[in-house]
Amino acid sequence: MADIRLTSVDKVYPGGVHAVRKLDLAIEDGELVVLLGPSGCGKSTVLRLVAGLESLSGGEIHIAGRRVDSDPPDRRDVAMVFQSYALYGHMTVQENLEFPLRMRGVPAAERRSRAVETATLLELTDLLDQRPGALSGGQQQRVAMGRALVRQPAAFLLDEPLSNLDARLRVHVREEIRSIQRKLGVTTLHVTHDQVEALSLGDRIAVLRDGRLQQVGPGQELYDHPRNTFVAAFLGQPGMNLLEGRLAPEPSEPNGEPTAERRSAPAGASPPSETAGSWRVTLTGMEGRLPVPAYPAELGRSATSGPPDSVIVGIRPEDVDVVGAESGLLQGTVETVEELGSERVLHVELPAPTMDATREGGTPARTLFAVRTPRTRTSPGPGERIHLHPRIEKIRVFDAHGTAIDMD
């Protein structure tokens, strides 16, 4: 049993910098958890606290059921791979692999056996006599990982280990890390600011901001159901579009006519749920009202006062269709186009500011509304006026403070 548990973990540096704030996080035995967040959010500090390279200001850390926050690093039974490979250039690959065992007084025969076993796992057997300077970046990264794995630690700590690799090699090594972790079943805590890396590697992702845990769970869960606007905007390339508005009930339609969003839904678009259209949002600075999924009455203030009316609407770039004028609920002008091979990302200027929730306080910013669309001959280009129809059932709604309102 090699689980890692952090309870109310705090870290305050001299001068009052509060790097980690009351962090509660559990990594189960054999699980790979990714700490994700922007630079300066405290993720590397958390890793160093677990490794014993930093001392706690408060809280507790347990590894394999044993409290370790007062233990020195060499008694915590963890192995760490840093952003820099930190290999010994004058040693061969085999000598690098054997070094941590030699420092622990492991007999020579066992050192050689475990080094060869680890090299075989990492496909390094043909390189055992080479020195690091003769290896590629990916090979050096595997040697660095092997030097940590050869110790057979209770937990494996990775501090942005792919950041020095080019994009193509990063994909390859990322696959290797996941494959190795699954083969060994070693409990792993991985730090990165790269969301693609986090989504592809992690059994679960823990998103940090300013030292505080924002949300933890499987990557797809965080992507589909972000707990707040920061997670919504941080996950995704581009992140979720966020629009300010005011929520109001939709007047009932006479004669049983279908709601406006059903009449205007483009061909092939997923229809909204039967309860959609009960509420609409008047978007700041724009004409018309955007239907949203049914508002949960239990989250409202009361039956008489109604729900809070200031909200933020979240729409993923892939959940928007480019439609004709008669079907559009939003309209704007294409500013720029990102060509991504089989698809494009249109950056559309709407007649209102969107929200940049990754900025401090979620302050308004003149950012663009992103639309991910297949590449066709008739795809709109810069300067063109287009009409958009968000897929109503995919819309997420947040309160004025950026906390998700569960509309499901």
mmCIF file of C-alpha atoms in Angstrom:
data_model
loop_
_atom_site.group_PDB
_atom_site.id
_atom_site.type_symbol
_atom_site.label_atom_id
_atom_site.label_comp_id
_atom_site.label_asym_id
_atom_site.label_seq_id
_atom_site.Cartn_x
_atom_site.Cartn_y
_atom_site.Cartn_z
ATOM 1 C CA MET A 1 0.000 0.000 0.000
ATOM 2 C CA ALA A 2 1.743 3.177 -1.229
ATOM 3 C CA ASP A 3 -0.938 5.851 -1.143
ATOM 4 C CA ILE A 4 -0.071 9.522 -0.560
ATOM 5 C CA ARG A 5 -2.321 11.702 1.579
ATOM 6 C CA LEU A 6 -2.003 15.441 2.127
ATOM 7 C CA THR A 7 -4.161 16.926 4.882
ATOM 8 C CA SER A 8 -4.560 20.705 5.327
ATOM 9 C CA VAL A 9 -1.088 21.227 3.855
ATOM 10 C CA ASP A 10 0.190 24.806 4.088
ATOM 11 C CA LYS A 11 3.418 26.384 2.891
ATOM 12 C CA VAL A 12 4.357 29.984 3.703
ATOM 13 C CA TYR A 13 7.779 31.259 2.633
ATOM 14 C CA PRO A 14 9.737 33.960 4.444
ATOM 15 C CA GLY A 15 8.275 37.324 3.512
ATOM 16 C CA GLY A 16 4.713 36.021 3.698
ATOM 17 C CA VAL A 17 4.389 34.326 0.289
ATOM 18 C CA HIS A 18 1.615 31.772 0.792
ATOM 19 C CA ALA A 19 2.456 29.126 -1.828
ATOM 20 C CA VAL A 20 0.068 26.343 -0.733
ATOM 21 C CA ARG A 21 -3.160 26.865 1.187
ATOM 22 C CA LYS A 22 -4.964 24.140 3.182
ATOM 23 C CA LEU A 23 -4.495 21.494 0.519
ATOM 24 C CA ASP A 24 -6.330 18.193 0.961
ATOM 25 C CA LEU A 25 -5.452 15.579 -1.641
ATOM 26 C CA ALA A 26 -5.307 11.779 -1.710
ATOM 27 C CA ILE A 27 -3.406 9.728 -4.318
ATOM 28 C CA GLU A 28 -4.443 6.101 -4.149
ATOM 29 C CA ASP A 29 -2.076 3.145 -4.382
ATOM 30 C CA GLY A 30 -0.983 2.686 -8.013
ATOM 31 C CA GLU A 31 -2.751 5.844 -9.198
ATOM 32 C CA LEU A 32 -1.253 8.537 -11.433
ATOM 33 C CA VAL A 33 -2.460 11.986 -10.370
ATOM 34 C CA VAL A 34 -1.447 15.119 -12.263
ATOM 35 C CA LEU A 35 -1.079 18.491 -10.537
ATOM 36 C CA LEU A 36 -2.063 21.044 -13.168
ATOM 37 C CA GLY A 37 -2.007 24.814 -13.085
ATOM 38 C CA PRO A 38 -0.299 27.967 -14.347
ATOM 39 C CA SER A 39 3.201 28.996 -13.344
ATOM 40 C CA GLY A 40 3.351 30.085 -9.714
ATOM 41 C CA CYS A 41 0.229 28.198 -8.607
ATOM 42 C CA GLY A 42 2.157 26.051 -6.090
ATOM 43 C CA LYS A 43 2.214 22.694 -7.894
ATOM 44 C CA SER A 44 6.007 22.207 -7.800
ATOM 45 C CA THR A 45 6.002 23.320 -4.170
ATOM 46 C CA VAL A 46 3.517 20.535 -3.375
ATOM 47 C CA LEU A 47 5.824 18.009 -5.033
ATOM 48 C CA ARG A 48 8.830 19.262 -3.080
ATOM 49 C CA LEU A 49 6.840 19.088 0.163
ATOM 50 C CA VAL A 50 6.002 15.442 -0.532
ATOM 51 C CA ALA A 51 9.646 14.710 -1.384
ATOM 52 C CA GLY A 52 10.892 16.435 1.776
ATOM 53 C CA LEU A 53 12.810 19.124 -0.101
ATOM 54 C CA GLU A 54 10.658 21.783 1.564
ATOM 55 C CA SER A 55 9.319 21.859 5.116
ATOM 56 C CA LEU A 56 5.628 22.215 5.929
ATOM 57 C CA SER A 57 4.156 25.340 7.491
ATOM 58 C CA GLY A 58 1.106 23.336 8.533
ATOM 59 C CA GLY A 59 -0.760 20.118 7.907
ATOM 60 C CA GLU A 60 0.318 16.498 7.497
ATOM 61 C CA ILE A 61 1.720 14.223 4.773
ATOM 62 C CA HIS A 62 1.316 10.438 4.880
ATOM 63 C CA ILE A 63 2.963 7.958 2.493
ATOM 64 C CA ALA A 64 1.989 4.283 2.617
ATOM 65 C CA GLY A 65 0.046 4.928 5.799
ATOM 66 C CA ARG A 66 2.992 6.486 7.639
ATOM 67 C CA ARG A 67 3.308 10.159 8.560
ATOM 68 C CA VAL A 68 6.470 11.471 6.924
ATOM 69 C CA ASP A 69 6.369 15.266 7.090
ATOM 70 C CA SER A 70 9.090 15.299 9.779
ATOM 71 C CA ASP A 71 11.270 12.725 7.982
ATOM 72 C CA PRO A 72 14.285 13.666 5.839
ATOM 73 C CA PRO A 73 13.988 12.952 2.069
ATOM 74 C CA ASP A 74 15.971 9.695 2.203
ATOM 75 C CA ARG A 75 13.473 8.160 4.642
ATOM 76 C CA ARG A 76 10.336 8.901 2.619
ATOM 77 C CA ASP A 77 10.819 6.128 0.037
ATOM 78 C CA VAL A 78 10.042 8.359 -2.938
ATOM 79 C CA ALA A 79 11.982 8.969 -6.144
ATOM 80 C CA MET A 80 11.883 12.243 -8.030
ATOM 81 C CA VAL A 81 12.563 13.154 -11.664
ATOM 82 C CA PHE A 82 13.249 16.849 -12.196
ATOM 83 C CA GLN A 83 12.737 19.125 -15.183
ATOM 84 C CA SER A 84 16.489 18.932 -15.809
ATOM 85 C CA TYR A 85 17.767 15.390 -16.229
ATOM 86 C CA ALA A 86 20.673 15.870 -13.778
ATOM 87 C CA LEU A 87 22.619 12.926 -15.217
ATOM 88 C CA TYR A 88 26.307 12.452 -14.469
ATOM 89 C CA GLY A 89 28.078 13.207 -17.735
ATOM 90 C CA HIS A 90 31.266 11.322 -16.871
ATOM 91 C CA MET A 91 29.344 8.096 -16.130
ATOM 92 C CA THR A 92 27.857 5.598 -18.567
ATOM 93 C CA VAL A 93 24.138 4.882 -18.656
ATOM 94 C CA GLN A 94 24.688 1.770 -16.556
ATOM 95 C CA GLU A 95 26.741 3.685 -14.005
ATOM 96 C CA ASN A 96 24.045 6.362 -13.827
ATOM 97 C CA LEU A 97 21.413 3.695 -13.212
ATOM 98 C CA GLU A 98 23.506 2.001 -10.529
ATOM 99 C CA PHE A 99 24.498 5.209 -8.740
ATOM 100 C CA PRO A 100 21.499 5.555 -6.353
ATOM 101 C CA LEU A 101 21.884 1.889 -5.377
ATOM 102 C CA ARG A 102 25.592 2.300 -4.768
ATOM 103 C CA MET A 103 24.865 5.264 -2.484
ATOM 104 C CA ARG A 104 22.602 2.971 -0.446
ATOM 105 C CA GLY A 105 25.223 0.265 -0.127
ATOM 106 C CA VAL A 106 23.494 -2.280 -2.375
ATOM 107 C CA PRO A 107 25.942 -5.103 -3.316
ATOM 108 C CA ALA A 108 27.556 -4.839 -6.756
ATOM 109 C CA ALA A 109 25.898 -7.946 -8.233
ATOM 110 C CA GLU A 110 22.424 -6.761 -7.228
ATOM 111 C CA ARG A 111 23.180 -3.263 -8.528
ATOM 112 C CA ARG A 112 24.101 -4.623 -11.954
ATOM 113 C CA SER A 113 21.070 -6.922 -12.048
ATOM 114 C CA ARG A 114 18.593 -4.187 -11.147
ATOM 115 C CA ALA A 115 20.208 -1.715 -13.553
ATOM 116 C CA VAL A 116 19.910 -4.174 -16.451
ATOM 117 C CA GLU A 117 16.323 -5.020 -15.480
ATOM 118 C CA THR A 118 15.393 -1.319 -15.465
ATOM 119 C CA ALA A 119 17.244 -0.708 -18.746
ATOM 120 C CA THR A 120 15.296 -3.553 -20.357
ATOM 121 C CA LEU A 121 11.996 -2.053 -19.188
ATOM 122 C CA LEU A 122 12.945 1.326 -20.644
ATOM 123 C CA GLU A 123 14.527 -0.093 -23.826
ATOM 124 C CA LEU A 124 17.976 1.213 -22.885
ATOM 125 C CA THR A 125 19.960 -2.047 -23.074
ATOM 126 C CA ASP A 126 21.778 -1.006 -26.268
ATOM 127 C CA LEU A 127 22.867 2.237 -24.598
ATOM 128 C CA LEU A 128 24.293 0.951 -21.317
ATOM 129 C CA ASP A 129 27.877 1.726 -22.352
ATOM 130 C CA GLN A 130 27.052 5.193 -23.717
ATOM 131 C CA ARG A 131 27.485 8.470 -21.862
ATOM 132 C CA PRO A 132 24.605 10.978 -21.585
ATOM 133 C CA GLY A 133 26.226 13.414 -24.028
ATOM 134 C CA ALA A 134 25.814 10.863 -26.824
ATOM 135 C CA LEU A 135 22.070 10.361 -26.184
ATOM 136 C CA SER A 136 19.027 12.134 -27.562
ATOM 137 C CA GLY A 137 16.766 14.171 -25.284
ATOM 138 C CA GLY A 138 14.214 11.357 -25.102
ATOM 139 C CA GLN A 139 16.906 8.794 -24.244
ATOM 140 C CA GLN A 140 18.303 11.045 -21.532
ATOM 141 C CA GLN A 141 14.807 11.428 -20.099
ATOM 142 C CA ARG A 142 14.396 7.647 -19.971
ATOM 143 C CA VAL A 143 17.740 7.306 -18.178
ATOM 144 C CA ALA A 144 16.612 9.915 -15.623
ATOM 145 C CA MET A 145 13.390 7.969 -15.094
ATOM 146 C CA GLY A 146 15.344 4.705 -14.849
ATOM 147 C CA ARG A 147 17.611 6.130 -12.182
ATOM 148 C CA ALA A 148 14.512 6.873 -10.107
ATOM 149 C CA LEU A 149 12.752 3.578 -10.861
ATOM 150 C CA VAL A 150 15.774 1.395 -10.105
ATOM 151 C CA ARG A 151 15.328 2.228 -6.424
ATOM 152 C CA GLN A 152 11.878 0.580 -6.500
ATOM 153 C CA PRO A 153 10.329 3.470 -4.539
ATOM 154 C CA ALA A 154 6.907 3.545 -2.918
ATOM 155 C CA ALA A 155 6.027 6.642 -4.956
ATOM 156 C CA PHE A 156 7.279 8.342 -8.092
ATOM 157 C CA LEU A 157 7.367 12.173 -8.293
ATOM 158 C CA LEU A 158 7.693 13.865 -11.704
ATOM 159 C CA ASP A 159 8.368 17.609 -11.889
ATOM 160 C CA GLU A 160 7.574 18.752 -15.458
ATOM 161 C CA PRO A 161 9.810 16.012 -16.925
ATOM 162 C CA LEU A 162 8.806 16.690 -20.555
ATOM 163 C CA SER A 163 9.241 20.444 -20.718
ATOM 164 C CA ASN A 164 12.725 20.260 -22.288
ATOM 165 C CA LEU A 165 11.593 18.025 -25.164
ATOM 166 C CA ASP A 166 10.327 19.138 -28.568
ATOM 167 C CA ALA A 167 6.623 18.669 -29.324
ATOM 168 C CA ARG A 168 6.927 15.419 -31.272
ATOM 169 C CA LEU A 169 9.267 13.775 -28.775
ATOM 170 C CA ARG A 170 7.080 14.959 -25.913
ATOM 171 C CA VAL A 171 4.178 12.903 -27.277
ATOM 172 C CA HIS A 172 6.382 9.793 -27.549
ATOM 173 C CA VAL A 173 7.868 10.091 -24.058
ATOM 174 C CA ARG A 174 4.428 10.867 -22.611
ATOM 175 C CA GLU A 175 3.178 7.542 -23.972
ATOM 176 C CA GLU A 176 6.231 5.793 -22.505
ATOM 177 C CA ILE A 177 5.656 7.292 -19.054
ATOM 178 C CA ARG A 178 2.053 6.122 -19.056
ATOM 179 C CA SER A 179 3.007 2.651 -20.264
ATOM 180 C CA ILE A 180 5.761 2.271 -17.649
ATOM 181 C CA GLN A 181 3.539 3.526 -14.839
ATOM 182 C CA ARG A 182 0.823 1.030 -15.756
ATOM 183 C CA LYS A 183 3.296 -1.858 -15.969
ATOM 184 C CA LEU A 184 4.803 -1.107 -12.582
ATOM 185 C CA GLY A 185 1.661 0.118 -10.851
ATOM 186 C CA VAL A 186 3.753 2.650 -8.953
ATOM 187 C CA THR A 187 1.905 5.528 -7.239
ATOM 188 C CA THR A 188 2.800 8.655 -9.199
ATOM 189 C CA LEU A 189 2.371 12.393 -8.677
ATOM 190 C CA HIS A 190 3.117 14.308 -11.865
ATOM 191 C CA VAL A 191 3.402 18.104 -12.140
ATOM 192 C CA THR A 192 2.787 20.013 -15.370
ATOM 193 C CA HIS A 193 1.308 23.223 -16.764
ATOM 194 C CA ASP A 194 0.485 21.426 -20.049
ATOM 195 C CA GLN A 195 -3.187 20.447 -20.064
ATOM 196 C CA VAL A 196 -2.788 18.002 -22.984
ATOM 197 C CA GLU A 197 -0.113 16.203 -20.982
ATOM 198 C CA ALA A 198 -2.397 16.179 -17.953
ATOM 199 C CA LEU A 199 -5.448 14.892 -19.836
ATOM 200 C CA SER A 200 -3.520 12.133 -21.596
ATOM 201 C CA LEU A 201 -1.557 10.930 -18.548
ATOM 202 C CA GLY A 202 -3.641 11.332 -15.429
ATOM 203 C CA ASP A 203 -6.069 8.902 -13.851
ATOM 204 C CA ARG A 204 -7.191 12.077 -12.133
ATOM 205 C CA ILE A 205 -6.220 15.737 -12.444
ATOM 206 C CA ALA A 206 -5.943 18.201 -9.548
ATOM 207 C CA VAL A 207 -6.148 21.818 -10.723
ATOM 208 C CA LEU A 208 -4.392 24.426 -8.569
ATOM 209 C CA ARG A 209 -4.639 28.195 -8.567
ATOM 210 C CA ASP A 210 -2.766 30.470 -6.163
ATOM 211 C CA GLY A 211 -1.993 27.505 -3.928
ATOM 212 C CA ARG A 212 -5.634 26.438 -3.626
ATOM 213 C CA LEU A 213 -7.151 23.255 -5.002
ATOM 214 C CA GLN A 214 -9.855 24.200 -7.502
ATOM 215 C CA GLN A 215 -11.106 20.770 -8.561
ATOM 216 C CA VAL A 216 -9.928 17.172 -8.667
ATOM 217 C CA GLY A 217 -11.281 14.277 -10.728
ATOM 218 C CA PRO A 218 -10.924 12.414 -14.033
ATOM 219 C CA GLY A 219 -9.857 14.704 -16.858
ATOM 220 C CA GLN A 220 -13.048 14.309 -18.889
ATOM 221 C CA GLU A 221 -15.162 15.089 -15.829
ATOM 222 C CA LEU A 222 -13.263 18.338 -15.255
ATOM 223 C CA TYR A 223 -13.562 19.223 -18.931
ATOM 224 C CA ASP A 224 -17.301 18.537 -19.164
ATOM 225 C CA HIS A 225 -18.307 19.720 -15.696
ATOM 226 C CA PRO A 226 -15.866 22.388 -14.462
ATOM 227 C CA ARG A 227 -16.550 23.509 -10.911
ATOM 228 C CA ASN A 228 -15.715 27.137 -11.628
ATOM 229 C CA THR A 229 -14.816 29.499 -14.454
ATOM 230 C CA PHE A 230 -11.077 29.160 -13.828
ATOM 231 C CA VAL A 231 -11.136 25.403 -14.489
ATOM 232 C CA ALA A 232 -13.485 25.984 -17.435
ATOM 233 C CA ALA A 233 -11.141 28.485 -19.069
ATOM 234 C CA PHE A 234 -7.885 26.730 -18.169
ATOM 235 C CA LEU A 235 -8.844 23.347 -19.631
ATOM 236 C CA GLY A 236 -9.197 23.240 -23.386
ATOM 237 C CA GLN A 237 -7.329 24.647 -26.360
ATOM 238 C CA PRO A 238 -8.855 27.200 -26.596
ATOM 239 C CA GLY A 239 -10.573 27.202 -23.221
ATOM 240 C CA MET A 240 -14.288 27.609 -22.616
ATOM 241 C CA ASN A 241 -15.822 30.850 -23.864
ATOM 242 C CA LEU A 242 -17.320 32.844 -20.980
ATOM 243 C CA LEU A 243 -20.018 35.459 -21.486
ATOM 244 C CA GLU A 244 -21.632 37.681 -18.857
ATOM 245 C CA GLY A 245 -25.367 38.112 -18.672
ATOM 246 C CA ARG A 246 -28.531 38.227 -16.614
ATOM 247 C CA LEU A 247 -30.783 35.241 -16.055
ATOM 248 C CA ALA A 248 -34.564 35.479 -16.343
ATOM 249 C CA PRO A 249 -37.435 32.981 -16.744
ATOM 250 C CA GLU A 250 -38.656 32.373 -20.268
ATOM 251 C CA PRO A 251 -42.297 33.392 -20.810
ATOM 252 C CA SER A 252 -44.426 30.431 -21.832
ATOM 253 C CA GLU A 253 -45.186 30.180 -25.526
ATOM 254 C CA PRO A 254 -48.827 30.304 -26.643
ATOM 255 C CA ASN A 255 -50.711 27.455 -28.305
ATOM 256 C CA GLY A 256 -48.087 24.873 -27.407
ATOM 257 C CA GLU A 257 -45.696 26.224 -30.028
ATOM 258 C CA PRO A 258 -42.085 24.965 -29.787
ATOM 259 C CA THR A 259 -39.646 27.220 -27.992
ATOM 260 C CA ALA A 260 -37.522 29.590 -30.043
ATOM 261 C CA GLU A 261 -34.344 27.560 -29.756
ATOM 262 C CA ARG A 262 -36.134 24.463 -31.099
ATOM 263 C CA ARG A 263 -37.486 26.412 -34.080
ATOM 264 C CA SER A 264 -34.052 27.875 -34.811
ATOM 265 C CA ALA A 265 -31.885 24.804 -34.140
ATOM 266 C CA PRO A 266 -29.758 24.099 -37.238
ATOM 267 C CA ALA A 267 -30.141 20.847 -39.115
ATOM 268 C CA GLY A 268 -28.009 18.132 -37.524
ATOM 269 C CA ALA A 269 -27.552 19.993 -34.250
ATOM 270 C CA SER A 270 -28.376 18.177 -31.036
ATOM 271 C CA PRO A 271 -31.780 19.388 -29.791
ATOM 272 C CA PRO A 272 -31.985 20.877 -26.311
ATOM 273 C CA SER A 273 -33.661 18.920 -23.563
ATOM 274 C CA GLU A 274 -37.417 19.182 -23.046
ATOM 275 C CA THR A 275 -36.805 21.495 -20.103
ATOM 276 C CA ALA A 276 -34.451 23.812 -22.006
ATOM 277 C CA GLY A 277 -35.801 27.275 -22.650
ATOM 278 C CA SER A 278 -37.343 27.631 -19.185
ATOM 279 C CA TRP A 279 -34.667 30.225 -18.548
ATOM 280 C CA ARG A 280 -32.817 32.630 -20.803
ATOM 281 C CA VAL A 281 -29.772 34.830 -20.421
ATOM 282 C CA THR A 282 -29.612 38.351 -21.774
ATOM 283 C CA LEU A 283 -25.938 38.649 -22.702
ATOM 284 C CA THR A 284 -24.196 41.887 -21.779
ATOM 285 C CA GLY A 285 -24.014 44.253 -24.731
ATOM 286 C CA MET A 286 -25.949 41.993 -27.119
ATOM 287 C CA GLU A 287 -29.468 41.882 -28.437
ATOM 288 C CA GLY A 288 -31.601 38.809 -28.003
ATOM 289 C CA ARG A 289 -31.629 36.198 -25.282
ATOM 290 C CA LEU A 290 -29.738 32.917 -25.118
ATOM 291 C CA PRO A 291 -31.677 29.856 -23.889
ATOM 292 C CA VAL A 292 -30.011 27.794 -21.196
ATOM 293 C CA PRO A 293 -30.872 24.427 -19.639
ATOM 294 C CA ALA A 294 -33.529 24.481 -16.929
ATOM 295 C CA TYR A 295 -32.435 26.319 -13.811
ATOM 296 C CA PRO A 296 -32.552 24.125 -10.692
ATOM 297 C CA ALA A 297 -35.101 25.782 -8.431
ATOM 298 C CA GLU A 298 -33.509 24.395 -5.264
ATOM 299 C CA LEU A 299 -30.466 26.574 -5.910
ATOM 300 C CA GLY A 300 -32.557 29.729 -6.148
ATOM 301 C CA ARG A 301 -32.962 32.145 -3.310
ATOM 302 C CA SER A 302 -36.662 31.350 -2.854
ATOM 303 C CA ALA A 303 -39.856 30.881 -4.807
ATOM 304 C CA THR A 304 -40.695 34.553 -4.393
ATOM 305 C CA SER A 305 -37.342 36.249 -4.850
ATOM 306 C CA GLY A 306 -36.157 33.969 -7.653
ATOM 307 C CA PRO A 307 -32.592 32.929 -8.429
ATOM 308 C CA PRO A 308 -29.619 35.297 -8.563
ATOM 309 C CA ASP A 309 -29.845 36.914 -11.996
ATOM 310 C CA SER A 310 -26.188 37.786 -12.711
ATOM 311 C CA VAL A 311 -24.555 34.770 -14.333
ATOM 312 C CA ILE A 312 -21.689 33.743 -16.581
ATOM 313 C CA VAL A 313 -22.453 31.453 -19.513
ATOM 314 C CA GLY A 314 -19.781 28.961 -20.589
ATOM 315 C CA ILE A 315 -19.641 27.534 -24.119
ATOM 316 C CA ARG A 316 -16.907 25.215 -25.422
ATOM 317 C CA PRO A 317 -15.515 26.168 -28.873
ATOM 318 C CA GLU A 318 -16.529 22.770 -30.289
ATOM 319 C CA ASP A 319 -20.126 23.161 -29.059
ATOM 320 C CA VAL A 320 -21.000 25.962 -31.478
ATOM 321 C CA ASP A 321 -22.331 25.618 -35.038
ATOM 322 C CA VAL A 322 -21.847 28.183 -37.799
ATOM 323 C CA VAL A 323 -25.350 28.639 -39.243
ATOM 324 C CA GLY A 324 -27.455 30.849 -41.454
ATOM 325 C CA ALA A 325 -28.797 34.185 -40.286
ATOM 326 C CA GLU A 326 -32.249 32.766 -39.587
ATOM 327 C CA SER A 327 -30.877 30.189 -37.119
ATOM 328 C CA GLY A 328 -28.199 32.162 -35.349
ATOM 329 C CA LEU A 329 -28.455 33.110 -31.692
ATOM 330 C CA LEU A 330 -25.118 34.967 -31.702
ATOM 331 C CA GLN A 331 -23.415 36.931 -34.431
ATOM 332 C CA GLY A 332 -19.998 38.488 -34.840
ATOM 333 C CA THR A 333 -17.055 39.137 -37.137
ATOM 334 C CA VAL A 334 -14.193 36.686 -37.687
ATOM 335 C CA GLU A 335 -10.975 38.359 -36.542
ATOM 336 C CA THR A 336 -8.421 35.579 -37.032
ATOM 337 C CA VAL A 337 -8.373 31.924 -38.082
ATOM 338 C CA GLU A 338 -6.122 29.175 -36.717
ATOM 339 C CA GLU A 339 -5.510 26.434 -39.266
ATOM 340 C CA LEU A 340 -5.188 23.031 -37.546
ATOM 341 C CA GLY A 341 -5.191 20.697 -40.544
ATOM 342 C CA SER A 342 -8.590 19.005 -40.628
ATOM 343 C CA GLU A 343 -10.214 21.743 -38.545
ATOM 344 C CA ARG A 344 -9.983 25.437 -37.855
ATOM 345 C CA VAL A 345 -10.475 27.682 -34.848
ATOM 346 C CA LEU A 346 -12.305 30.891 -35.649
ATOM 347 C CA HIS A 347 -11.737 33.787 -33.267
ATOM 348 C CA VAL A 348 -14.890 35.859 -33.496
ATOM 349 C CA GLU A 349 -15.403 39.352 -32.138
ATOM 350 C CA LEU A 350 -18.814 39.664 -30.526
ATOM 351 C CA PRO A 351 -20.458 43.005 -29.734
ATOM 352 C CA ALA A 352 -19.641 42.541 -26.050
ATOM 353 C CA PRO A 353 -16.626 41.673 -23.897
ATOM 354 C CA THR A 354 -16.119 38.065 -22.928
ATOM 355 C CA MET A 355 -14.524 37.015 -19.632
ATOM 356 C CA ASP A 356 -10.935 35.897 -19.167
ATOM 357 C CA ALA A 357 -11.280 33.762 -16.033
ATOM 358 C CA THR A 358 -7.578 32.867 -15.971
ATOM 359 C CA ARG A 359 -6.802 36.469 -15.053
ATOM 360 C CA GLU A 360 -6.821 37.545 -11.429
ATOM 361 C CA GLY A 361 -10.397 37.943 -10.241
ATOM 362 C CA GLY A 362 -11.823 36.912 -13.601
ATOM 363 C CA THR A 363 -11.676 40.546 -14.715
ATOM 364 C CA PRO A 364 -13.372 41.514 -17.976
ATOM 365 C CA ALA A 365 -11.073 41.501 -20.973
ATOM 366 C CA ARG A 366 -11.604 42.216 -24.664
ATOM 367 C CA THR A 367 -10.992 38.620 -25.678
ATOM 368 C CA LEU A 368 -12.461 36.794 -28.646
ATOM 369 C CA PHE A 369 -15.077 34.070 -28.837
ATOM 370 C CA ALA A 370 -13.507 30.851 -30.143
ATOM 371 C CA VAL A 371 -15.321 28.456 -32.484
ATOM 372 C CA ARG A 372 -13.817 25.088 -33.468
ATOM 373 C CA THR A 373 -15.166 23.976 -36.827
ATOM 374 C CA PRO A 374 -14.313 21.447 -39.572
ATOM 375 C CA ARG A 375 -12.238 22.799 -42.436
ATOM 376 C CA THR A 376 -14.285 23.106 -45.621
ATOM 377 C CA ARG A 377 -14.037 25.067 -48.830
ATOM 378 C CA THR A 378 -16.714 27.410 -47.603
ATOM 379 C CA SER A 379 -15.204 27.984 -44.150
ATOM 380 C CA PRO A 380 -15.470 31.666 -43.218
ATOM 381 C CA GLY A 381 -12.342 33.791 -43.183
ATOM 382 C CA PRO A 382 -11.149 36.973 -41.466
ATOM 383 C CA GLY A 383 -13.512 39.917 -41.812
ATOM 384 C CA GLU A 384 -16.592 37.809 -42.544
ATOM 385 C CA ARG A 385 -19.795 38.288 -40.575
ATOM 386 C CA ILE A 386 -21.073 34.965 -39.240
ATOM 387 C CA HIS A 387 -23.998 33.630 -37.226
ATOM 388 C CA LEU A 388 -23.551 31.077 -34.452
ATOM 389 C CA HIS A 389 -25.845 28.613 -32.708
ATOM 390 C CA PRO A 390 -24.523 27.188 -29.405
ATOM 391 C CA ARG A 391 -25.664 23.655 -28.573
ATOM 392 C CA ILE A 392 -28.009 24.438 -25.742
ATOM 393 C CA GLU A 393 -27.593 21.173 -23.821
ATOM 394 C CA LYS A 394 -23.816 21.761 -23.656
ATOM 395 C CA ILE A 395 -24.009 25.225 -22.104
ATOM 396 C CA ARG A 396 -22.609 25.564 -18.578
ATOM 397 C CA VAL A 397 -23.840 28.302 -16.235
ATOM 398 C CA PHE A 398 -21.858 29.914 -13.414
ATOM 399 C CA ASP A 399 -22.923 32.422 -10.809
ATOM 400 C CA ALA A 400 -21.495 35.931 -10.653
ATOM 401 C CA HIS A 401 -18.598 34.678 -8.503
ATOM 402 C CA GLY A 402 -17.638 32.062 -11.101
ATOM 403 C CA THR A 403 -18.992 28.985 -9.258
ATOM 404 C CA ALA A 404 -20.802 26.415 -11.393
ATOM 405 C CA ILE A 405 -24.569 26.122 -11.175
ATOM 406 C CA ASP A 406 -25.472 22.509 -11.913
ATOM 407 C CA MET A 407 -28.029 22.722 -14.718
ATOM 408 C CA ASP A 408 -28.303 18.947 -15.262
#
